[in-house]
Coordinates of N, CA, C and O in Angstrom, one line a residue:
M1 N -7.9 21.3 -87.8 CA -7.1 20.5 -88.7 C -5.9 20.0 -87.9 O -5.2 20.8 -87.2
S2 N -5.6 18.7 -87.9 CA -4.6 18.1 -87.1 C -3.2 18.1 -87.8 O -2.2 17.8 -87.2
I3 N -3.1 18.6 -89.0 CA -1.8 18.7 -89.7 C -1.5 20.2 -89.9 O -2.4 21.0 -90.1
E4 N -0.3 20.5 -90.0 CA 0.2 21.8 -90.3 C -0.1 22.1 -91.8 O 0.4 21.4 -92.7
P5 N -0.9 23.1 -92.2 CA -1.3 23.3 -93.6 C -0.1 23.5 -94.5 O -0.1 23.1 -95.6
R6 N 1.0 24.1 -94.0 CA 2.2 24.3 -94.9 C 2.9 23.0 -95.2 O 3.7 23.0 -96.1
D7 N 2.7 22.0 -94.3 CA 3.4 20.7 -94.5 C 2.6 19.7 -95.4 O 3.1 18.6 -95.6
V8 N 1.5 20.1 -95.9 CA 0.7 19.2 -96.8 C 1.4 19.0 -98.1 O 1.6 20.0 -98.8
S9 N 1.6 17.8 -98.5 CA 2.2 17.5 -99.8 C 1.2 17.7 -100.9 O 0.0 17.8 -100.7
D10 N 1.7 17.7 -102.1 CA 0.8 17.8 -103.3 C -0.1 16.6 -103.3 O -1.3 16.8 -103.6
L11 N 0.4 15.4 -103.0 CA -0.5 14.2 -103.0 C -1.6 14.3 -102.0 O -2.7 14.0 -102.2
Q12 N -1.2 14.8 -100.8 CA -2.2 14.9 -99.7 C -3.3 15.9 -100.1 O -4.5 15.8 -99.9
Y13 N -2.8 17.0 -100.7 CA -3.7 18.1 -101.2 C -4.7 17.5 -102.2 O -5.9 17.7 -102.2
Q14 N -4.2 16.7 -103.1 CA -5.0 16.1 -104.2 C -6.0 15.1 -103.5 O -7.2 15.0 -104.0
L15 N -5.6 14.4 -102.5 CA -6.5 13.4 -101.8 C -7.6 14.2 -101.1 O -8.8 13.8 -101.1
I16 N -7.3 15.3 -100.5 CA -8.3 16.1 -99.8 C -9.3 16.7 -100.8 O -10.5 16.7 -100.6
A17 N -8.8 17.1 -101.9 CA -9.6 17.7 -103.0 C -10.5 16.6 -103.6 O -11.7 16.8 -103.8
A18 N -10.0 15.4 -103.7 CA -10.8 14.2 -104.2 C -11.9 13.9 -103.2 O -13.1 13.6 -103.6
R19 N -11.6 13.9 -101.9 CA -12.7 13.7 -100.9 C -13.8 14.7 -101.0 O -14.9 14.4 -100.9
R20 N -13.4 16.0 -101.1 CA -14.4 17.0 -101.2 C -15.3 16.8 -102.4 O -16.5 16.9 -102.3
S21 N -14.6 16.4 -103.5 CA -15.4 16.2 -104.7 C -16.3 15.0 -104.6 O -17.5 15.0 -105.1
S22 N -15.9 14.0 -103.9 CA -16.7 12.8 -103.6 C -17.9 13.1 -102.8 O -19.0 12.7 -103.1
Y23 N -17.8 13.9 -101.8 CA -18.9 14.3 -101.0 C -19.9 15.2 -101.8 O -21.1 15.1 -101.6
D24 N -19.3 16.1 -102.6 CA -20.2 16.9 -103.5 C -21.0 16.0 -104.4 O -22.2 16.2 -104.6
Y25 N -20.4 15.0 -105.0 CA -21.1 14.0 -105.8 C -22.2 13.3 -105.0 O -23.3 13.2 -105.5
L26 N -21.8 12.8 -103.9 CA -22.8 12.1 -103.0 C -24.0 12.9 -102.6 O -25.1 12.5 -102.5
L27 N -23.6 14.2 -102.4 CA -24.7 15.2 -102.0 C -25.8 15.2 -102.9 O -27.0 15.2 -102.5
W28 N -25.5 15.2 -104.2 CA -26.6 15.3 -105.2 C -27.1 13.9 -105.7 O -28.1 13.9 -106.4
Q29 N -26.5 12.9 -105.2 CA -27.1 11.5 -105.5 C -28.3 11.3 -104.5 O -29.2 10.5 -104.8
T30 N -28.2 11.8 -103.3 CA -29.2 11.6 -102.3 C -30.6 11.9 -102.7 O -31.5 11.0 -102.6
P31 N -30.9 13.1 -103.3 CA -32.3 13.3 -103.8 C -32.8 12.4 -104.8 O -33.9 11.9 -104.8
V32 N -31.9 12.0 -105.8 CA -32.3 11.1 -106.8 C -32.7 9.7 -106.3 O -33.8 9.2 -106.6
I33 N -31.9 9.2 -105.5 CA -32.1 7.9 -104.9 C -33.4 7.9 -104.0 O -34.2 7.0 -104.0
S34 N -33.5 8.9 -103.2 CA -34.6 9.1 -102.3 C -35.9 9.2 -103.0 O -36.9 8.5 -102.7
L35 N -35.9 10.0 -104.0 CA -37.2 10.2 -104.8 C -37.6 9.0 -105.5 O -38.8 8.7 -105.6
T36 N -36.7 8.2 -105.9 CA -37.0 6.9 -106.6 C -37.7 6.0 -105.6 O -38.7 5.4 -105.9
G37 N -37.1 5.8 -104.4 CA -37.7 5.0 -103.4 C -39.1 5.5 -102.9 O -40.0 4.7 -102.7
Q38 N -39.2 6.8 -102.8 CA -40.4 7.4 -102.3 C -41.5 7.3 -103.3 O -42.7 7.1 -102.9
A39 N -41.2 7.4 -104.6 CA -42.2 7.2 -105.6 C -42.9 5.8 -105.5 O -44.1 5.7 -105.6
F40 N -42.0 4.8 -105.3 CA -42.5 3.5 -105.1 C -43.4 3.4 -103.9 O -44.5 2.8 -103.9
L41 N -43.0 3.9 -102.8 CA -43.7 3.8 -101.5 C -45.0 4.6 -101.6 O -46.1 4.1 -101.1
F42 N -45.0 5.8 -102.2 CA -46.3 6.5 -102.4 C -47.3 5.8 -103.3 O -48.5 6.0 -103.2
Q43 N -46.7 5.1 -104.3 CA -47.6 4.4 -105.2 C -48.4 3.4 -104.3 O -49.6 3.2 -104.5
I44 N -47.8 2.7 -103.4 CA -48.5 1.8 -102.5 C -49.4 2.5 -101.5 O -50.5 2.2 -101.3
A45 N -48.8 3.6 -100.9 CA -49.6 4.3 -99.8 C -50.8 5.0 -100.4 O -51.8 5.1 -99.6
L46 N -50.8 5.4 -101.6 CA -52.0 6.1 -102.2 C -52.8 5.2 -103.1 O -53.7 5.7 -103.8
G47 N -52.4 3.9 -103.2 CA -53.0 3.0 -104.1 C -54.3 2.4 -103.5 O -54.9 2.9 -102.6
T48 N -54.7 1.3 -104.1 CA -55.9 0.6 -103.7 C -55.7 -0.6 -102.9 O -56.6 -1.4 -102.7
G49 N -54.5 -0.8 -102.3 CA -54.2 -2.0 -101.5 C -54.9 -2.0 -100.2 O -55.7 -1.1 -99.9
D50 N -54.5 -2.9 -99.4 CA -55.1 -3.0 -98.0 C -54.5 -2.0 -97.1 O -53.5 -1.4 -97.3
R51 N -55.2 -1.7 -96.0 CA -54.9 -0.7 -95.0 C -53.5 -0.9 -94.4 O -52.8 0.1 -94.3
F52 N -53.2 -2.1 -94.0 CA -51.9 -2.3 -93.4 C -50.8 -2.0 -94.4 O -49.8 -1.3 -94.0
G53 N -50.9 -2.4 -95.6 CA -49.9 -2.0 -96.6 C -49.7 -0.6 -96.8 O -48.6 0.0 -97.0
K54 N -50.8 0.2 -96.9 CA -50.8 1.6 -97.0 C -50.1 2.3 -95.9 O -49.3 3.2 -96.0
I55 N -50.5 1.9 -94.6 CA -49.9 2.5 -93.5 C -48.4 2.2 -93.4 O -47.6 3.1 -93.1
T56 N -48.0 0.9 -93.7 CA -46.6 0.6 -93.7 C -45.8 1.4 -94.7 O -44.8 1.9 -94.4
A57 N -46.4 1.5 -95.9 CA -45.7 2.3 -96.9 C -45.6 3.7 -96.6 O -44.6 4.4 -96.8
S58 N -46.6 4.3 -95.9 CA -46.6 5.7 -95.5 C -45.5 5.9 -94.4 O -44.8 6.9 -94.4
I59 N -45.4 5.0 -93.5 CA -44.4 5.1 -92.4 C -43.0 5.0 -93.1 O -42.1 5.8 -92.7
L60 N -42.8 4.1 -94.0 CA -41.5 3.9 -94.7 C -41.2 5.2 -95.5 O -40.0 5.6 -95.5
A61 N -42.2 5.7 -96.2 CA -41.9 7.0 -96.9 C -41.5 8.1 -96.0 O -40.6 8.9 -96.3
F62 N -42.2 8.2 -94.8 CA -41.8 9.2 -93.9 C -40.3 9.0 -93.4 O -39.6 10.0 -93.4
L63 N -40.0 7.8 -93.1 CA -38.6 7.5 -92.6 C -37.6 7.7 -93.7 O -36.5 8.2 -93.4
A64 N -38.0 7.4 -95.0 CA -37.1 7.7 -96.1 C -36.8 9.2 -96.2 O -35.7 9.6 -96.5
A65 N -37.9 10.0 -96.1 CA -37.7 11.4 -96.2 C -36.8 12.0 -95.1 O -35.9 12.8 -95.3
F66 N -37.1 11.5 -93.9 CA -36.3 12.0 -92.7 C -34.8 11.5 -92.9 O -33.9 12.3 -92.7
A67 N -34.6 10.3 -93.3 CA -33.2 9.8 -93.4 C -32.5 10.5 -94.6 O -31.3 10.8 -94.5
S68 N -33.3 10.9 -95.6 CA -32.7 11.6 -96.7 C -32.2 13.0 -96.3 O -31.2 13.5 -96.7
M69 N -33.0 13.6 -95.4 CA -32.7 15.0 -94.9 C -31.4 14.9 -94.1 O -30.5 15.7 -94.3
Q70 N -31.3 13.8 -93.3 CA -30.1 13.7 -92.5 C -28.9 13.4 -93.4 O -27.8 13.9 -93.1
L71 N -29.0 12.5 -94.3 CA -27.9 12.1 -95.2 C -27.5 13.3 -96.0 O -26.3 13.6 -96.2
L72 N -28.4 14.1 -96.5 CA -28.1 15.3 -97.3 C -27.3 16.3 -96.4 O -26.3 16.8 -96.8
A73 N -27.7 16.4 -95.2 CA -27.0 17.3 -94.2 C -25.6 16.8 -93.9 O -24.7 17.6 -93.9
K74 N -25.5 15.5 -93.8 CA -24.2 14.9 -93.5 C -23.2 15.1 -94.7 O -22.0 15.5 -94.5
H75 N -23.7 14.8 -95.9 CA -22.8 15.0 -97.0 C -22.4 16.4 -97.2 O -21.3 16.7 -97.6
R76 N -23.4 17.3 -97.0 CA -23.0 18.8 -97.1 C -22.0 19.2 -96.1 O -21.1 19.9 -96.4
Y77 N -22.2 18.7 -94.8 CA -21.2 19.0 -93.7 C -19.8 18.6 -94.1 O -18.9 19.3 -94.0
M78 N -19.7 17.3 -94.6 CA -18.4 16.8 -95.0 C -17.8 17.6 -96.2 O -16.6 17.8 -96.2
E79 N -18.6 17.9 -97.2 CA -18.2 18.6 -98.3 C -17.6 20.0 -97.9 O -16.6 20.4 -98.3
V80 N -18.4 20.7 -97.0 CA -17.9 22.0 -96.5 C -16.6 21.9 -95.7 O -15.7 22.7 -95.8
F81 N -16.6 20.8 -94.9 CA -15.4 20.6 -94.0 C -14.1 20.5 -94.9 O -13.1 21.1 -94.6
Y82 N -14.2 19.6 -96.0 CA -13.0 19.5 -96.8 C -12.8 20.7 -97.7 O -11.6 21.0 -97.9
A83 N -13.8 21.5 -98.0 CA -13.6 22.7 -98.8 C -12.9 23.7 -97.9 O -11.9 24.4 -98.3
K84 N -13.2 23.8 -96.6 CA -12.5 24.7 -95.7 C -11.1 24.3 -95.5 O -10.2 25.1 -95.4
M85 N -10.9 23.0 -95.4 CA -9.5 22.4 -95.2 C -8.7 22.8 -96.4 O -7.5 23.3 -96.3
L86 N -9.2 22.7 -97.6 CA -8.5 23.1 -98.8 C -8.2 24.6 -98.8 O -7.1 25.0 -99.2
S87 N -9.2 25.4 -98.4 CA -9.0 26.8 -98.4 C -7.8 27.2 -97.4 O -7.0 28.1 -97.7
I88 N -7.8 26.6 -96.2 CA -6.7 26.8 -95.3 C -5.4 26.5 -95.9 O -4.4 27.2 -95.7
I89 N -5.3 25.3 -96.5 CA -4.0 24.9 -97.1 C -3.6 25.8 -98.2 O -2.5 26.2 -98.3
E90 N -4.6 26.2 -99.1 CA -4.3 27.1 -100.2 C -3.8 28.5 -99.7 O -2.8 29.0 -100.2
E91 N -4.4 28.9 -98.6 CA -3.9 30.2 -98.0 C -2.5 30.1 -97.5 O -1.7 31.0 -97.7
A92 N -2.3 29.0 -96.7 CA -1.0 28.8 -96.1 C 0.2 28.5 -97.1 O 1.3 28.9 -96.8
T93 N -0.2 27.9 -98.2 CA 0.9 27.5 -99.2 C 0.9 28.4 -100.4 O 1.6 28.1 -101.4
Q94 N 0.1 29.4 -100.4 CA 0.0 30.3 -101.6 C -0.4 29.6 -102.9 O 0.0 30.0 -104.0
R95 N -1.2 28.6 -102.7 CA -1.7 27.8 -103.9 C -2.8 28.6 -104.6 O -3.6 29.3 -103.9
Q96 N -3.0 28.3 -105.8 CA -4.2 28.8 -106.6 C -5.4 28.2 -106.0 O -5.5 27.0 -105.8
G97 N -6.4 29.0 -105.6 CA -7.6 28.4 -105.0 C -8.5 27.6 -105.9 O -9.1 28.2 -106.9
I98 N -8.7 26.3 -105.6 CA -9.6 25.5 -106.4 C -10.9 25.3 -105.6 O -11.9 24.8 -106.1
S99 N -10.9 25.8 -104.3 CA -12.1 25.6 -103.5 C -12.9 26.9 -103.3 O -13.8 26.9 -102.5
D100 N -12.6 27.9 -104.0 CA -13.3 29.2 -103.9 C -14.7 29.0 -104.4 O -15.0 28.3 -105.3
K101 N -15.6 29.7 -103.6 CA -17.0 29.6 -104.0 C -17.3 30.6 -105.1 O -16.7 31.7 -105.2
P102 N -18.2 30.2 -106.0 CA -18.5 31.2 -107.1 C -19.4 32.3 -106.5 O -20.0 32.1 -105.4
P103 N -19.5 33.4 -107.2 CA -20.4 34.5 -106.7 C -21.8 34.0 -106.6 O -22.3 33.1 -107.4
T104 N -22.5 34.6 -105.7 CA -24.0 34.3 -105.5 C -24.8 34.7 -106.7 O -24.6 35.9 -107.2
S105 N -25.6 33.9 -107.2 CA -26.5 34.2 -108.3 C -27.7 35.0 -107.9 O -28.1 34.8 -106.7
P106 N -28.2 35.8 -108.7 CA -29.4 36.6 -108.3 C -30.7 35.7 -108.4 O -30.7 34.7 -109.2
G107 N -31.7 36.0 -107.7 CA -33.0 35.3 -107.8 C -33.0 33.9 -107.3 O -32.2 33.5 -106.4
V108 N -33.8 33.1 -107.9 CA -34.0 31.7 -107.5 C -32.6 30.9 -107.6 O -32.4 30.0 -106.7
A109 N -31.8 31.2 -108.5 CA -30.5 30.5 -108.7 C -29.6 30.7 -107.5 O -28.7 30.0 -107.2
G110 N -29.8 31.8 -106.8 CA -29.0 32.1 -105.6 C -29.4 31.4 -104.3 O -28.7 31.5 -103.3
W111 N -30.6 30.8 -104.3 CA -31.1 30.1 -103.2 C -30.1 28.9 -102.9 O -29.6 28.3 -103.8
S112 N -30.1 28.5 -101.6 CA -29.3 27.3 -101.2 C -30.0 26.0 -101.7 O -31.2 25.8 -101.3
S113 N -29.4 25.3 -102.6 CA -30.1 24.1 -103.1 C -30.3 23.0 -102.0 O -31.2 22.3 -102.0
V114 N -29.3 23.0 -101.0 CA -29.5 22.1 -99.9 C -30.7 22.4 -99.1 O -31.5 21.5 -98.7
T115 N -30.9 23.7 -98.8 CA -32.1 24.1 -98.1 C -33.4 23.8 -98.9 O -34.4 23.3 -98.3
V116 N -33.4 24.0 -100.2 CA -34.5 23.7 -101.0 C -34.9 22.2 -100.9 O -36.0 21.8 -100.7
W117 N -33.8 21.4 -101.0 CA -34.0 20.0 -101.0 C -34.5 19.5 -99.6 O -35.3 18.6 -99.5
H118 N -34.0 20.2 -98.5 CA -34.5 19.9 -97.2 C -36.0 20.2 -97.1 O -36.8 19.4 -96.5
L119 N -36.5 21.3 -97.7 CA -37.9 21.6 -97.7 C -38.7 20.6 -98.5 O -39.8 20.2 -98.2
V120 N -38.1 20.1 -99.6 CA -38.8 19.1 -100.5 C -39.0 17.8 -99.6 O -40.0 17.2 -99.6
F121 N -37.9 17.4 -99.0 CA -38.0 16.2 -98.1 C -39.0 16.4 -97.0 O -39.7 15.4 -96.6
L122 N -39.0 17.6 -96.4 CA -40.0 17.9 -95.4 C -41.4 17.7 -95.9 O -42.3 17.1 -95.3
A123 N -41.6 18.2 -97.1 CA -43.0 18.1 -97.8 C -43.3 16.7 -98.0 O -44.5 16.2 -97.8
F124 N -42.3 15.9 -98.5 CA -42.6 14.5 -98.7 C -42.9 13.8 -97.4 O -43.8 12.9 -97.3
G125 N -42.2 14.1 -96.3 CA -42.4 13.5 -95.0 C -43.8 13.9 -94.5 O -44.5 13.0 -94.0
M126 N -44.2 15.1 -94.7 CA -45.6 15.5 -94.3 C -46.7 14.8 -95.1 O -47.7 14.3 -94.6
A127 N -46.4 14.7 -96.4 CA -47.4 13.9 -97.2 C -47.5 12.5 -96.8 O -48.6 11.9 -96.9
A128 N -46.3 11.9 -96.4 CA -46.4 10.5 -96.0 C -47.2 10.4 -94.7 O -48.0 9.4 -94.5
L129 N -47.0 11.3 -93.8 CA -47.8 11.3 -92.5 C -49.3 11.4 -92.8 O -50.2 10.7 -92.3
V130 N -49.7 12.4 -93.7 CA -51.1 12.6 -94.1 C -51.6 11.3 -94.7 O -52.8 10.9 -94.4
S131 N -50.9 10.7 -95.7 CA -51.4 9.5 -96.3 C -51.6 8.4 -95.3 O -52.5 7.6 -95.4
G132 N -50.6 8.3 -94.3 CA -50.7 7.3 -93.3 C -52.0 7.5 -92.4 O -52.7 6.5 -92.1
F133 N -52.2 8.7 -92.0 CA -53.4 9.0 -91.2 C -54.7 8.7 -92.0 O -55.6 8.2 -91.5
K134 N -54.7 9.1 -93.3 CA -55.8 8.8 -94.1 C -56.1 7.3 -94.2 O -57.2 6.9 -94.0
A135 N -55.1 6.5 -94.4 CA -55.2 5.1 -94.5 C -55.7 4.5 -93.2 O -56.5 3.6 -93.2
A136 N -55.2 5.0 -92.1 CA -55.5 4.5 -90.8 C -57.0 4.8 -90.4 O -57.7 4.0 -89.8
I137 N -57.5 6.0 -90.9 CA -58.8 6.4 -90.5 C -59.8 5.9 -91.5 O -60.9 5.3 -91.1
W138 N -59.6 6.1 -92.8 CA -60.6 5.8 -93.8 C -60.2 4.5 -94.6 O -61.1 4.1 -95.4
G139 N -59.1 4.0 -94.5 CA -58.7 2.8 -95.2 C -58.1 3.1 -96.5 O -57.7 3.2 -97.3

């Protein structure tokens, strides 16, 4: 952190908190937007169109899955970065913690949602490759 945590004004603190919140919001928009685009591409890739269109749609679906994984990772990285910054400021200034993590949930609810979505995007990427190879070999 390039600023002294004790010297952060209330306004600066609020701006950092807003940035963290923005990245948290963007983090969960990534899967929604990606799945919408991939549904369209898979409709073409698995449809009855010509071979070139199917292969092209499969390549684009693979690229969309890969790009979504990267974007999800980037948004998560930035959200964690700002959460850590808030935590450092809160500790240095004796502020009430707004960036504290909730306790881990038991079972499936305790799994990392980011990791789960990375696996989903990986599955979509693999499906795109398989559909592309199928189109290339069998049409």
